[in-house]
């Protein structure tokens, strides 16, 4: 089974800190995604990547950046954390044209609180 | 911009009831519609639908897609407390690999 692992389940950071959220997948998937999930707003795409060193903005990229130096790892960076970035962050991966894999496989999420 | 709307936003029913969850969408170059179940952690895959009128079934859960009217329904029969979760609907298009999600329906089953 595909496994997507997010490094932290819960995280508390102070306003202004630089925050790294790590995501690793073990099935050689080309595509990786970062979403945030907020009550009443559903899952919103922050950034995604189709290949190593490639990245594309999603629907809400402001205040975030990403890094994909290796195929299996996709990092989300909050350059200067703010309280409105308190959220549940979900990482996901999929194969190219991955209909055979039934869409995405998600990690367990990181609940980030910025105080 | 792709858009997915789910209804109702929340639903509370008694164990044994049957529920129907709705998902309507607007997508350029529609490819597929997916249903996920999310309990406390990661969303888990339920169904992927690409063709109209073909019911997908898994135990007490079933789903169908209407590509003409641009909606899908997820049915759960003989509900159990373990069905309590947020049910997410998402769509993909042929332009890219992104999933666009609805806000979800929170289903609560009362024993």
mmCIF file of C-alpha atoms in Angstrom:
data_model
loop_
_atom_site.group_PDB
_atom_site.id
_atom_site.type_symbol
_atom_site.label_atom_id
_atom_site.label_comp_id
_atom_site.label_asym_id
_atom_site.label_seq_id
_atom_site.Cartn_x
_atom_site.Cartn_y
_atom_site.Cartn_z
ATOM 1 C CA UNK A 1 0.000 0.000 0.000
ATOM 2 C CA UNK A 2 1.097 3.554 -0.698
ATOM 3 C CA UNK A 3 2.156 5.377 2.384
ATOM 4 C CA UNK A 4 2.299 9.144 2.785
ATOM 5 C CA UNK A 5 3.956 10.242 5.996
ATOM 6 C CA UNK A 6 3.781 13.693 7.504
ATOM 7 C CA UNK A 7 6.487 14.364 10.027
ATOM 8 C CA UNK A 8 4.371 15.950 12.751
ATOM 9 C CA UNK A 9 0.839 15.279 13.896
ATOM 10 C CA UNK A 10 0.554 18.420 16.022
ATOM 11 C CA UNK A 11 2.675 21.540 15.934
ATOM 12 C CA UNK A 12 2.552 24.805 17.883
ATOM 13 C CA UNK A 13 4.594 27.739 16.620
ATOM 14 C CA UNK A 14 4.897 31.415 17.428
ATOM 15 C CA UNK A 15 3.948 34.252 15.108
ATOM 16 C CA UNK A 16 6.866 35.156 12.868
ATOM 17 C CA UNK A 17 8.625 31.801 13.111
ATOM 18 C CA UNK A 18 9.709 29.939 9.986
ATOM 19 C CA UNK A 19 7.876 26.622 9.860
ATOM 20 C CA UNK A 20 8.692 23.505 7.861
ATOM 21 C CA UNK A 21 6.100 20.801 7.254
ATOM 22 C CA UNK A 22 7.566 17.633 5.781
ATOM 23 C CA UNK A 23 5.879 14.996 3.689
ATOM 24 C CA UNK A 24 7.381 11.748 2.391
ATOM 25 C CA UNK A 25 5.790 9.138 0.110
ATOM 26 C CA UNK A 26 7.180 5.687 -0.567
ATOM 27 C CA UNK A 27 5.610 4.651 -3.889
ATOM 28 C CA UNK A 28 7.588 6.659 -6.417
ATOM 29 C CA UNK A 29 4.643 8.923 -7.205
ATOM 30 C CA UNK A 30 5.327 11.822 -9.535
ATOM 31 C CA UNK A 31 2.746 14.203 -8.112
ATOM 32 C CA UNK A 32 2.616 15.657 -4.642
ATOM 33 C CA UNK A 33 0.225 18.193 -3.135
ATOM 34 C CA UNK A 34 -0.244 20.365 -0.082
ATOM 35 C CA UNK A 35 -3.754 21.299 1.067
ATOM 36 C CA UNK A 36 -5.056 23.087 4.077
ATOM 37 C CA UNK A 37 -8.404 22.188 5.587
ATOM 38 C CA UNK A 38 -10.534 24.661 7.523
ATOM 39 C CA UNK A 39 -14.085 24.348 8.853
ATOM 40 C CA UNK A 40 -16.621 25.532 6.318
ATOM 41 C CA UNK A 41 -13.991 25.949 3.605
ATOM 42 C CA UNK A 42 -13.073 22.360 2.847
ATOM 43 C CA UNK A 43 -9.692 21.418 1.410
ATOM 44 C CA UNK A 44 -7.908 24.172 -0.494
ATOM 45 C CA UNK A 45 -4.835 23.579 -2.615
ATOM 46 C CA UNK A 46 -1.743 25.532 -1.605
ATOM 47 C CA UNK A 47 0.979 24.170 -3.916
ATOM 48 C CA UNK A 48 1.641 21.086 -5.968
ATOM 49 C CA UNK A 49 4.526 19.489 -7.790
ATOM 50 C CA UNK A 50 4.654 17.232 -10.839
ATOM 51 C CA UNK A 51 8.316 16.378 -10.603
ATOM 52 C CA UNK A 52 11.513 17.011 -8.726
ATOM 53 C CA UNK A 53 12.338 20.716 -8.523
ATOM 54 C CA UNK A 54 9.026 21.596 -10.162
ATOM 55 C CA UNK A 55 6.294 23.439 -8.344
ATOM 56 C CA UNK A 56 3.068 25.168 -9.206
ATOM 57 C CA UNK A 57 0.840 27.470 -7.227
ATOM 58 C CA UNK A 58 -2.523 26.239 -6.152
ATOM 59 C CA UNK A 59 -5.484 28.330 -5.135
ATOM 60 C CA UNK A 60 -4.048 29.891 -1.959
ATOM 61 C CA UNK A 61 -0.223 30.081 -2.218
ATOM 62 C CA UNK A 62 0.221 33.409 -0.435
ATOM 63 C CA UNK A 63 2.412 33.128 2.643
ATOM 64 C CA UNK A 64 3.733 29.711 1.651
ATOM 65 C CA UNK A 65 6.545 28.227 -0.374
ATOM 66 C CA UNK A 66 7.531 24.652 -1.185
ATOM 67 C CA UNK A 67 10.583 22.585 -1.926
ATOM 68 C CA UNK A 68 10.932 19.316 -3.804
ATOM 69 C CA UNK A 69 14.578 18.331 -4.000
ATOM 70 C CA UNK A 70 13.870 14.588 -4.060
ATOM 71 C CA UNK A 71 11.003 12.740 -5.666
ATOM 72 C CA UNK A 72 9.747 11.249 -2.411
ATOM 73 C CA UNK A 73 9.795 14.432 -0.323
ATOM 74 C CA UNK A 74 7.682 17.566 -0.575
ATOM 75 C CA UNK A 75 8.139 20.294 2.010
ATOM 76 C CA UNK A 76 5.790 23.148 2.801
ATOM 77 C CA UNK A 77 7.406 26.267 4.236
ATOM 78 C CA UNK A 78 5.725 29.076 6.111
ATOM 79 C CA UNK A 79 8.273 31.854 5.817
ATOM 80 C CA UNK A 80 6.827 33.885 8.703
ATOM 81 C CA UNK A 81 3.958 32.119 10.430
ATOM 82 C CA UNK A 82 0.821 34.089 11.159
ATOM 83 C CA UNK A 83 -2.244 33.227 13.214
ATOM 84 C CA UNK A 84 -4.396 32.931 10.084
ATOM 85 C CA UNK A 85 -2.235 29.994 9.056
ATOM 86 C CA UNK A 86 -3.534 27.962 11.973
ATOM 87 C CA UNK A 87 -5.073 25.011 10.194
ATOM 88 C CA UNK A 88 -4.936 21.311 9.376
ATOM 89 C CA UNK A 89 -2.388 20.684 6.626
ATOM 90 C CA UNK A 90 -2.757 17.598 4.439
ATOM 91 C CA UNK A 91 -0.173 16.230 2.056
ATOM 92 C CA UNK A 92 -1.125 13.881 -0.780
ATOM 93 C CA UNK A 93 0.502 12.075 -3.677
ATOM 94 C CA UNK A 94 -0.615 10.468 -6.917
ATOM 95 C CA UNK A 95 0.788 8.850 -10.034
ATOM 96 C CA UNK A 96 0.786 10.645 -13.364
ATOM 97 C CA UNK A 97 -2.637 10.303 -14.911
ATOM 98 C CA UNK A 98 -3.293 8.304 -11.806
ATOM 99 C CA UNK A 99 -6.824 7.082 -12.402
ATOM 100 C CA UNK A 100 -5.615 3.556 -11.736
ATOM 101 C CA UNK A 101 -4.635 4.583 -8.253
ATOM 102 C CA UNK A 102 -8.051 6.007 -7.448
ATOM 103 C CA UNK A 103 -6.931 9.566 -7.067
ATOM 104 C CA UNK A 104 -4.811 10.699 -4.181
ATOM 105 C CA UNK A 105 -3.334 9.017 -1.166
ATOM 106 C CA UNK A 106 -3.332 11.345 1.813
ATOM 107 C CA UNK A 107 -1.083 11.674 4.803
ATOM 108 C CA UNK A 108 -2.582 11.807 8.287
ATOM 109 C CA UNK A 109 -2.322 15.576 8.481
ATOM 110 C CA UNK A 110 -0.479 18.106 10.616
ATOM 111 C CA UNK A 111 -2.555 20.308 12.868
ATOM 112 C CA UNK A 112 -0.620 23.559 13.097
ATOM 113 C CA UNK A 113 -1.448 26.196 15.689
ATOM 114 C CA UNK A 114 0.228 29.587 15.435
ATOM 115 C CA UNK A 115 0.113 31.611 18.643
ATOM 116 C CA UNK B 1 -12.409 27.969 -11.981
ATOM 117 C CA UNK B 2 -13.628 24.520 -11.002
ATOM 118 C CA UNK B 3 -16.283 24.463 -8.311
ATOM 119 C CA UNK B 4 -17.807 21.741 -6.138
ATOM 120 C CA UNK B 5 -20.823 22.227 -3.881
ATOM 121 C CA UNK B 6 -21.932 19.633 -1.374
ATOM 122 C CA UNK B 7 -25.209 19.439 0.484
ATOM 123 C CA UNK B 8 -26.289 19.237 3.159
ATOM 124 C CA UNK B 9 -23.400 20.696 5.145
ATOM 125 C CA UNK B 10 -24.316 18.487 8.068
ATOM 126 C CA UNK B 11 -26.738 15.700 8.750
ATOM 127 C CA UNK B 12 -27.757 13.874 11.910
ATOM 128 C CA UNK B 13 -29.697 10.622 11.608
ATOM 129 C CA UNK B 14 -30.468 7.547 13.689
ATOM 130 C CA UNK B 15 -28.686 4.259 13.258
ATOM 131 C CA UNK B 16 -30.403 2.186 10.595
ATOM 132 C CA UNK B 17 -31.592 5.148 8.544
ATOM 133 C CA UNK B 18 -30.654 5.628 4.903
ATOM 134 C CA UNK B 19 -28.914 8.844 3.879
ATOM 135 C CA UNK B 20 -28.232 10.552 0.564
ATOM 136 C CA UNK B 21 -25.403 13.041 0.198
ATOM 137 C CA UNK B 22 -25.269 15.391 -2.757
ATOM 138 C CA UNK B 23 -22.458 16.833 -4.814
ATOM 139 C CA UNK B 24 -22.838 19.234 -7.728
ATOM 140 C CA UNK B 25 -19.963 20.540 -9.781
ATOM 141 C CA UNK B 26 -18.800 22.915 -12.478
ATOM 142 C CA UNK B 27 -15.638 21.711 -14.178
ATOM 143 C CA UNK B 28 -13.929 22.589 -17.420
ATOM 144 C CA UNK B 29 -12.952 19.382 -19.181
ATOM 145 C CA UNK B 30 -14.354 17.048 -16.544
ATOM 146 C CA UNK B 31 -12.442 13.814 -16.025
ATOM 147 C CA UNK B 32 -13.666 12.201 -12.812
ATOM 148 C CA UNK B 33 -15.509 12.680 -9.543
ATOM 149 C CA UNK B 34 -14.276 11.104 -6.336
ATOM 150 C CA UNK B 35 -15.801 10.493 -2.920
ATOM 151 C CA UNK B 36 -13.711 10.306 0.235
ATOM 152 C CA UNK B 37 -14.541 9.558 3.852
ATOM 153 C CA UNK B 38 -12.668 11.485 6.509
ATOM 154 C CA UNK B 39 -12.799 10.518 10.139
ATOM 155 C CA UNK B 40 -10.182 11.960 12.419
ATOM 156 C CA UNK B 41 -7.216 11.704 10.100
ATOM 157 C CA UNK B 42 -6.549 11.386 6.387
ATOM 158 C CA UNK B 43 -9.391 11.175 3.879
ATOM 159 C CA UNK B 44 -9.790 7.637 2.624
ATOM 160 C CA UNK B 45 -10.937 6.820 -0.869
ATOM 161 C CA UNK B 46 -14.466 5.502 -1.449
ATOM 162 C CA UNK B 47 -15.365 5.770 -5.134
ATOM 163 C CA UNK B 48 -14.229 7.226 -8.400
ATOM 164 C CA UNK B 49 -16.859 7.918 -11.061
ATOM 165 C CA UNK B 50 -16.195 8.773 -14.666
ATOM 166 C CA UNK B 51 -19.286 7.626 -16.562
ATOM 167 C CA UNK B 52 -22.891 8.677 -16.182
ATOM 168 C CA UNK B 53 -25.490 6.276 -14.908
ATOM 169 C CA UNK B 54 -23.193 3.525 -13.742
ATOM 170 C CA UNK B 55 -23.617 2.820 -10.054
ATOM 171 C CA UNK B 56 -20.559 2.040 -7.999
ATOM 172 C CA UNK B 57 -21.274 -0.070 -4.935
ATOM 173 C CA UNK B 58 -19.311 -1.156 -1.904
ATOM 174 C CA UNK B 59 -21.297 -2.856 0.821
ATOM 175 C CA UNK B 60 -23.885 -0.409 2.143
ATOM 176 C CA UNK B 61 -22.410 2.508 0.183
ATOM 177 C CA UNK B 62 -23.219 3.324 -3.405
ATOM 178 C CA UNK B 63 -22.715 6.274 -5.703
ATOM 179 C CA UNK B 64 -23.807 7.409 -9.124
ATOM 180 C CA UNK B 65 -22.860 10.227 -11.460
ATOM 181 C CA UNK B 66 -25.031 12.320 -13.777
ATOM 182 C CA UNK B 67 -22.764 14.125 -16.233
ATOM 183 C CA UNK B 68 -25.654 15.864 -17.937
ATOM 184 C CA UNK B 69 -26.989 17.459 -14.765
ATOM 185 C CA UNK B 70 -23.493 17.725 -13.246
ATOM 186 C CA UNK B 71 -24.063 16.018 -9.946
ATOM 187 C CA UNK B 72 -23.397 12.889 -7.978
ATOM 188 C CA UNK B 73 -25.029 11.272 -4.984
ATOM 189 C CA UNK B 74 -23.600 9.040 -2.302
ATOM 190 C CA UNK B 75 -26.076 6.704 -0.621
ATOM 191 C CA UNK B 76 -25.527 4.912 2.648
ATOM 192 C CA UNK B 77 -28.119 2.350 3.680
ATOM 193 C CA UNK B 78 -28.665 0.856 7.159
ATOM 194 C CA UNK B 79 -26.305 3.416 8.663
ATOM 195 C CA UNK B 80 -24.063 2.517 11.582
ATOM 196 C CA UNK B 81 -22.231 4.675 14.108
ATOM 197 C CA UNK B 82 -18.995 3.912 12.268
ATOM 198 C CA UNK B 83 -20.359 5.808 9.283
ATOM 199 C CA UNK B 84 -20.069 9.055 11.245
ATOM 200 C CA UNK B 85 -17.523 11.141 9.351
ATOM 201 C CA UNK B 86 -17.067 14.006 6.947
ATOM 202 C CA UNK B 87 -17.747 12.913 3.380
ATOM 203 C CA UNK B 88 -15.801 14.796 0.753
ATOM 204 C CA UNK B 89 -16.551 15.102 -2.928
ATOM 205 C CA UNK B 90 -13.834 16.136 -5.368
ATOM 206 C CA UNK B 91 -13.432 16.504 -9.127
ATOM 207 C CA UNK B 92 -10.555 16.325 -11.571
ATOM 208 C CA UNK B 93 -10.198 17.669 -15.086
ATOM 209 C CA UNK B 94 -8.054 16.692 -18.018
ATOM 210 C CA UNK B 95 -5.888 19.774 -17.733
ATOM 211 C CA UNK B 96 -3.933 18.741 -14.662
ATOM 212 C CA UNK B 97 -3.730 16.375 -11.721
ATOM 213 C CA UNK B 98 -5.378 18.642 -9.152
ATOM 214 C CA UNK B 99 -8.387 17.639 -7.103
ATOM 215 C CA UNK B 100 -10.924 20.367 -6.379
ATOM 216 C CA UNK B 101 -12.873 19.607 -3.221
ATOM 217 C CA UNK B 102 -16.248 20.582 -1.884
ATOM 218 C CA UNK B 103 -16.590 21.676 1.724
ATOM 219 C CA UNK B 104 -17.814 18.263 2.786
ATOM 220 C CA UNK B 105 -20.900 16.899 4.519
ATOM 221 C CA UNK B 106 -20.570 16.074 8.205
ATOM 222 C CA UNK B 107 -22.647 12.976 8.913
ATOM 223 C CA UNK B 108 -23.459 12.005 12.488
ATOM 224 C CA UNK B 109 -25.164 8.716 13.274
ATOM 225 C CA UNK B 110 -26.964 8.536 16.618
ATOM 226 C CA UNK B 111 -27.158 5.062 18.192
#
